């Protein structure tokens, strides 16, 4: 049953109600809150660059003895000690500050050495019960001298203990590590800098107090961010250094690589400050799905702890990576803008500081620290010297001192008599009475005299520091140099003028269908070049370390071409899939090409012979090991990915193939070279064009056991040469150099198709076979199996002469194509 209670109308007797002005109460409470946020949470002190929570963490860890030479302890223990003794706030805020001071991607010079998962730019850290921490070496310089009265101490939150109001800070932490925070009505954003550069600038300002900003900027040219990157434009940096406010743009550091033989890609090795790879990947995926970004096929994050950041952005064939990169800079956080708002506490007041002001505040703090430390050390040295002098007096008259003490009734009497007889102070007399008997030796006297001399020298040095401003500044400068030598590291962030980084607007997004030349080397490397004259020169420099070119055909970047194999097949290749040779001055190198096996799948028994166009211009000339020749009609090159162009008998194979353009067909000659050193040349017109299914016709009459080792089609009016390499059939390929001979092609007479030809190489003792042969426009080139150039002998006018041993075994032959 509900009970109704009557409300009393009498005023309460246990309390009272006070009428207040709500607006005044809100104003006062808000000001107290704002004051607390500004001074106790958000803004760093300009002297040590630390917020209160960071300062308390470093101080407490130093008090706990968590030095770099000792083991780690649980982060939860550190957080608990800081929260219980110094920082009356939540443990999460303390742990977040501890984690930030341990992250190398957040601070340029981490102050905490963390052990465990302290997070990344994309993921948070593990809980504090799982991680461990200790002070990093730079933190020891931040806290050094706290026991020498170098800074003021104040009461903690409950008045039971004391804490430093600022750390000695031998490192200009505000500039080196930067800071960020949001207070009430104000905020601060300072970016990290290179320690060595900042200390050099501080030393210069210390020696030259009237130095200009331009002078200091020659030593501190700009920020040096933990993640590296490239800063674009220095005008905003100078504005920030001059006024305390400014902005600058920073880009990711990238390079364009051949990711796979078919694909080029953009490799990102450094990202802008506080930008993680996951953020980049998500942004790229969103842009690709929204069709706002084209040309990207995949994004792979290959980042690991050893090699660092490696974000691979694969580019689709047909797109220029340079143009895609400019779109990435424009549309993703790969280019970011950083605003600088250098607000810090100076003498307890928030101020916006320029570079000179921040350096000066820190230098003034260091001068005061060294001055107070010197005074403290001098006081201790003087006190010790006072005791040493008293001990020396006692030791000189030790017998009388002992007699006096023995005759005294108590310690007080003995002290008074020592003071009266030996003219000692009360401190000296008390110390003598407390002195152990083992000190009363001759050796102790020598030690005391030596210690006294050292103390006097130390007092003199400290007095000079305290009384001479120049000596004080020199001392601070020397300590700055020691810190730089101990902790300075090379610059990570690249600085670039804005004019040197203009957008590549001249590069279209997609690759145009332009003329090019596709090249094939003797070791199976394939590539394309935009130099349409490269077919005559590329890859044939004797100084080059790559192999020779055996085939070069004109094409277009978006066109197709064919690869002729020893099985009598033509395989389709897309020129756009092939790697493009970078433009270089002089002869380019095919070492930038890709293995042919990355584009076509060939059995081990099938070898590539040459490249050919798939248009209707000219025919394809083939020759087999059994001496069969064939001219394939142009319309036989069908629109397939692979097709046969000759019907081979069992056991036969194609050993030579060459594209013969229609313009060169008139007057061209087919050349066959057999293993028994016979060369046959006859007009190409003697071989009628045939379709794909035809088996060809007889080309050369072979001797017993001989086969064709090389076949081609040339124009006799060109300056052609014949290169032959003889050796033993029993020798393993590449083990013996054999002999090589170079002869003018004109020395060999022409004969009819189906005949035996003429001798082109006289075998030496131990030689019974031509290993290699080549006929073409000179000069001829040769290379080893690994692609190293091999010098050929001089031209020999004797068509049937013997050869000369080359300097290395020859595996590939070529010339001016």
Short mmCIF file of N, CA and C in Angstrom, two decimals, residues 454-517:
data_model
loop_
_atom_site.label_atom_id
_atom_site.label_comp_id
_atom_site.label_asym_id
_atom_site.label_seq_id
_atom_site.Cartn_x
_atom_site.Cartn_y
_atom_site.Cartn_z
N UNK A 454 93.09 18.75 -5.19
CA UNK A 454 92.07 18.57 -6.23
C UNK A 454 90.83 19.41 -5.94
N UNK A 455 90.43 19.48 -4.70
CA UNK A 455 89.26 20.27 -4.34
C UNK A 455 89.50 21.75 -4.60
N UNK A 456 90.70 22.22 -4.32
CA UNK A 456 90.99 23.64 -4.57
C UNK A 456 90.95 23.96 -6.07
N UNK A 457 91.50 23.02 -6.89
CA UNK A 457 91.43 23.24 -8.34
C UNK A 457 89.98 23.23 -8.82
N UNK A 458 89.18 22.30 -8.29
CA UNK A 458 87.78 22.24 -8.69
C UNK A 458 87.04 23.50 -8.28
N UNK A 459 87.33 24.00 -7.10
CA UNK A 459 86.67 25.23 -6.63
C UNK A 459 87.06 26.41 -7.50
N UNK A 460 88.33 26.45 -7.89
CA UNK A 460 88.77 27.55 -8.77
C UNK A 460 88.04 27.50 -10.11
N UNK A 461 87.91 26.30 -10.70
CA UNK A 461 87.22 26.16 -11.98
C UNK A 461 85.75 26.55 -11.86
N UNK A 462 85.11 26.08 -10.81
CA UNK A 462 83.70 26.41 -10.62
C UNK A 462 83.52 27.91 -10.35
N UNK A 463 84.45 28.49 -9.66
CA UNK A 463 84.37 29.93 -9.41
C UNK A 463 84.48 30.72 -10.71
N UNK A 464 85.36 30.27 -11.61
CA UNK A 464 85.47 30.93 -12.91
C UNK A 464 84.16 30.84 -13.68
N UNK A 465 83.52 29.68 -13.62
CA UNK A 465 82.24 29.52 -14.32
C UNK A 465 81.20 30.48 -13.75
N UNK A 466 81.19 30.65 -12.45
CA UNK A 466 80.19 31.48 -11.80
C UNK A 466 80.48 32.98 -11.97
N UNK A 467 81.72 33.34 -12.06
CA UNK A 467 82.06 34.76 -12.08
C UNK A 467 82.36 35.29 -13.48
N UNK A 468 82.65 34.41 -14.42
CA UNK A 468 83.00 34.85 -15.77
C UNK A 468 81.93 34.34 -16.74
N UNK A 469 81.19 35.22 -17.36
CA UNK A 469 80.12 34.85 -18.29
C UNK A 469 80.66 34.10 -19.49
N UNK A 470 81.84 34.49 -19.97
CA UNK A 470 82.43 33.82 -21.13
C UNK A 470 82.74 32.37 -20.83
N UNK A 471 83.28 32.11 -19.63
CA UNK A 471 83.58 30.72 -19.24
C UNK A 471 82.29 29.92 -19.11
N UNK A 472 81.26 30.54 -18.55
CA UNK A 472 79.95 29.87 -18.43
C UNK A 472 79.41 29.48 -19.80
N UNK A 473 79.47 30.40 -20.75
CA UNK A 473 78.97 30.09 -22.09
C UNK A 473 79.82 29.02 -22.77
N UNK A 474 81.13 29.08 -22.55
CA UNK A 474 81.99 28.06 -23.14
C UNK A 474 81.68 26.68 -22.57
N UNK A 475 81.37 26.62 -21.28
CA UNK A 475 81.01 25.35 -20.65
C UNK A 475 79.73 24.80 -21.24
N UNK A 476 78.74 25.66 -21.39
CA UNK A 476 77.47 25.23 -22.00
C UNK A 476 77.69 24.76 -23.43
N UNK A 477 78.53 25.48 -24.19
CA UNK A 477 78.82 25.10 -25.57
C UNK A 477 79.48 23.73 -25.64
N UNK A 478 80.43 23.47 -24.72
CA UNK A 478 81.09 22.17 -24.70
C UNK A 478 80.09 21.05 -24.40
N UNK A 479 79.19 21.29 -23.47
CA UNK A 479 78.19 20.27 -23.14
C UNK A 479 77.24 20.04 -24.30
N UNK A 480 76.92 21.11 -25.03
CA UNK A 480 76.07 20.94 -26.22
C UNK A 480 76.78 20.06 -27.24
N UNK A 481 78.07 20.27 -27.42
CA UNK A 481 78.83 19.44 -28.35
C UNK A 481 78.86 17.98 -27.92
N UNK A 482 78.97 17.71 -26.63
CA UNK A 482 78.96 16.33 -26.15
C UNK A 482 77.62 15.66 -26.40
N UNK A 483 76.53 16.39 -26.19
CA UNK A 483 75.21 15.82 -26.45
C UNK A 483 75.04 15.53 -27.93
N UNK A 484 75.51 16.43 -28.79
CA UNK A 484 75.40 16.21 -30.24
C UNK A 484 76.19 14.98 -30.66
N UNK A 485 77.37 14.82 -30.10
CA UNK A 485 78.19 13.66 -30.45
C UNK A 485 77.55 12.36 -29.97
N UNK A 486 76.83 12.42 -28.88
CA UNK A 486 76.24 11.20 -28.31
C UNK A 486 74.94 10.80 -28.99
N UNK A 487 74.14 11.75 -29.43
CA UNK A 487 72.78 11.41 -29.86
C UNK A 487 72.42 11.88 -31.27
N UNK A 488 73.25 12.67 -31.94
CA UNK A 488 72.88 13.20 -33.25
C UNK A 488 72.83 12.08 -34.29
N UNK A 489 71.88 12.18 -35.21
CA UNK A 489 71.70 11.22 -36.30
C UNK A 489 71.54 11.98 -37.61
N UNK A 490 71.77 11.31 -38.75
CA UNK A 490 71.64 12.00 -40.03
C UNK A 490 70.21 12.46 -40.29
N UNK A 491 70.08 13.46 -41.15
CA UNK A 491 68.76 13.98 -41.53
C UNK A 491 67.98 12.94 -42.30
N UNK A 492 66.70 12.87 -42.06
CA UNK A 492 65.81 11.93 -42.74
C UNK A 492 64.93 12.61 -43.79
N UNK A 493 64.50 13.82 -43.52
CA UNK A 493 63.56 14.51 -44.41
C UNK A 493 64.33 15.32 -45.44
N UNK A 494 63.93 15.16 -46.70
CA UNK A 494 64.55 15.90 -47.79
C UNK A 494 63.83 17.23 -47.96
N UNK A 495 64.60 18.30 -48.14
CA UNK A 495 64.05 19.65 -48.34
C UNK A 495 64.20 20.02 -49.81
N UNK A 496 63.09 20.49 -50.41
CA UNK A 496 63.11 20.86 -51.83
C UNK A 496 62.41 22.20 -52.01
N UNK A 497 62.98 23.00 -52.88
CA UNK A 497 62.31 24.24 -53.26
C UNK A 497 61.07 23.90 -54.07
N UNK A 498 60.05 24.74 -53.99
CA UNK A 498 58.80 24.47 -54.69
C UNK A 498 59.00 24.44 -56.19
N UNK A 499 59.90 25.26 -56.71
CA UNK A 499 60.10 25.33 -58.16
C UNK A 499 60.66 24.04 -58.71
N UNK A 500 61.38 23.29 -57.84
CA UNK A 500 62.01 22.06 -58.31
C UNK A 500 61.07 20.87 -58.25
N UNK A 501 59.84 21.09 -57.86
CA UNK A 501 58.91 19.97 -57.68
C UNK A 501 57.58 20.24 -58.37
N UNK A 502 57.62 20.91 -59.48
CA UNK A 502 56.38 21.21 -60.17
C UNK A 502 55.70 19.96 -60.67
N UNK A 503 54.40 19.95 -60.82
CA UNK A 503 53.69 18.77 -61.27
C UNK A 503 54.07 18.40 -62.70
N UNK A 504 54.08 17.10 -62.97
CA UNK A 504 54.44 16.61 -64.29
C UNK A 504 53.21 16.71 -65.18
N UNK A 505 52.82 17.91 -65.53
CA UNK A 505 51.62 18.10 -66.32
C UNK A 505 51.81 17.69 -67.76
N UNK A 506 53.07 17.64 -68.23
CA UNK A 506 53.32 17.28 -69.63
C UNK A 506 53.17 15.79 -69.86
N UNK A 507 53.17 14.97 -68.81
CA UNK A 507 53.05 13.54 -68.97
C UNK A 507 51.58 13.14 -68.95
N UNK A 508 51.04 12.59 -70.05
CA UNK A 508 49.64 12.17 -70.04
C UNK A 508 49.45 10.97 -69.12
N UNK A 509 48.22 10.77 -68.69
CA UNK A 509 47.95 9.68 -67.78
C UNK A 509 48.16 8.33 -68.45
N UNK A 510 47.67 8.18 -69.67
CA UNK A 510 47.79 6.92 -70.39
C UNK A 510 48.93 6.99 -71.39
N UNK A 511 49.52 5.83 -71.66
CA UNK A 511 50.62 5.75 -72.62
C UNK A 511 50.07 5.89 -74.03
N UNK A 512 50.65 6.80 -74.80
CA UNK A 512 50.23 6.99 -76.18
C UNK A 512 50.74 5.84 -77.05
N UNK A 513 50.04 5.62 -78.14
CA UNK A 513 50.45 4.58 -79.10
C UNK A 513 51.51 5.17 -80.01
N UNK A 514 52.75 5.11 -79.55
CA UNK A 514 53.86 5.72 -80.26
C UNK A 514 54.79 4.66 -80.81
N UNK A 515 55.58 5.01 -81.84
CA UNK A 515 56.54 4.05 -82.39
C UNK A 515 57.59 3.66 -81.37
N UNK A 516 58.00 2.41 -81.43
CA UNK A 516 59.06 1.91 -80.56
C UNK A 516 59.77 0.77 -81.26
N UNK A 517 60.83 0.29 -80.65
CA UNK A 517 61.58 -0.86 -81.16
C UNK A 517 61.65 -1.88 -80.05
#
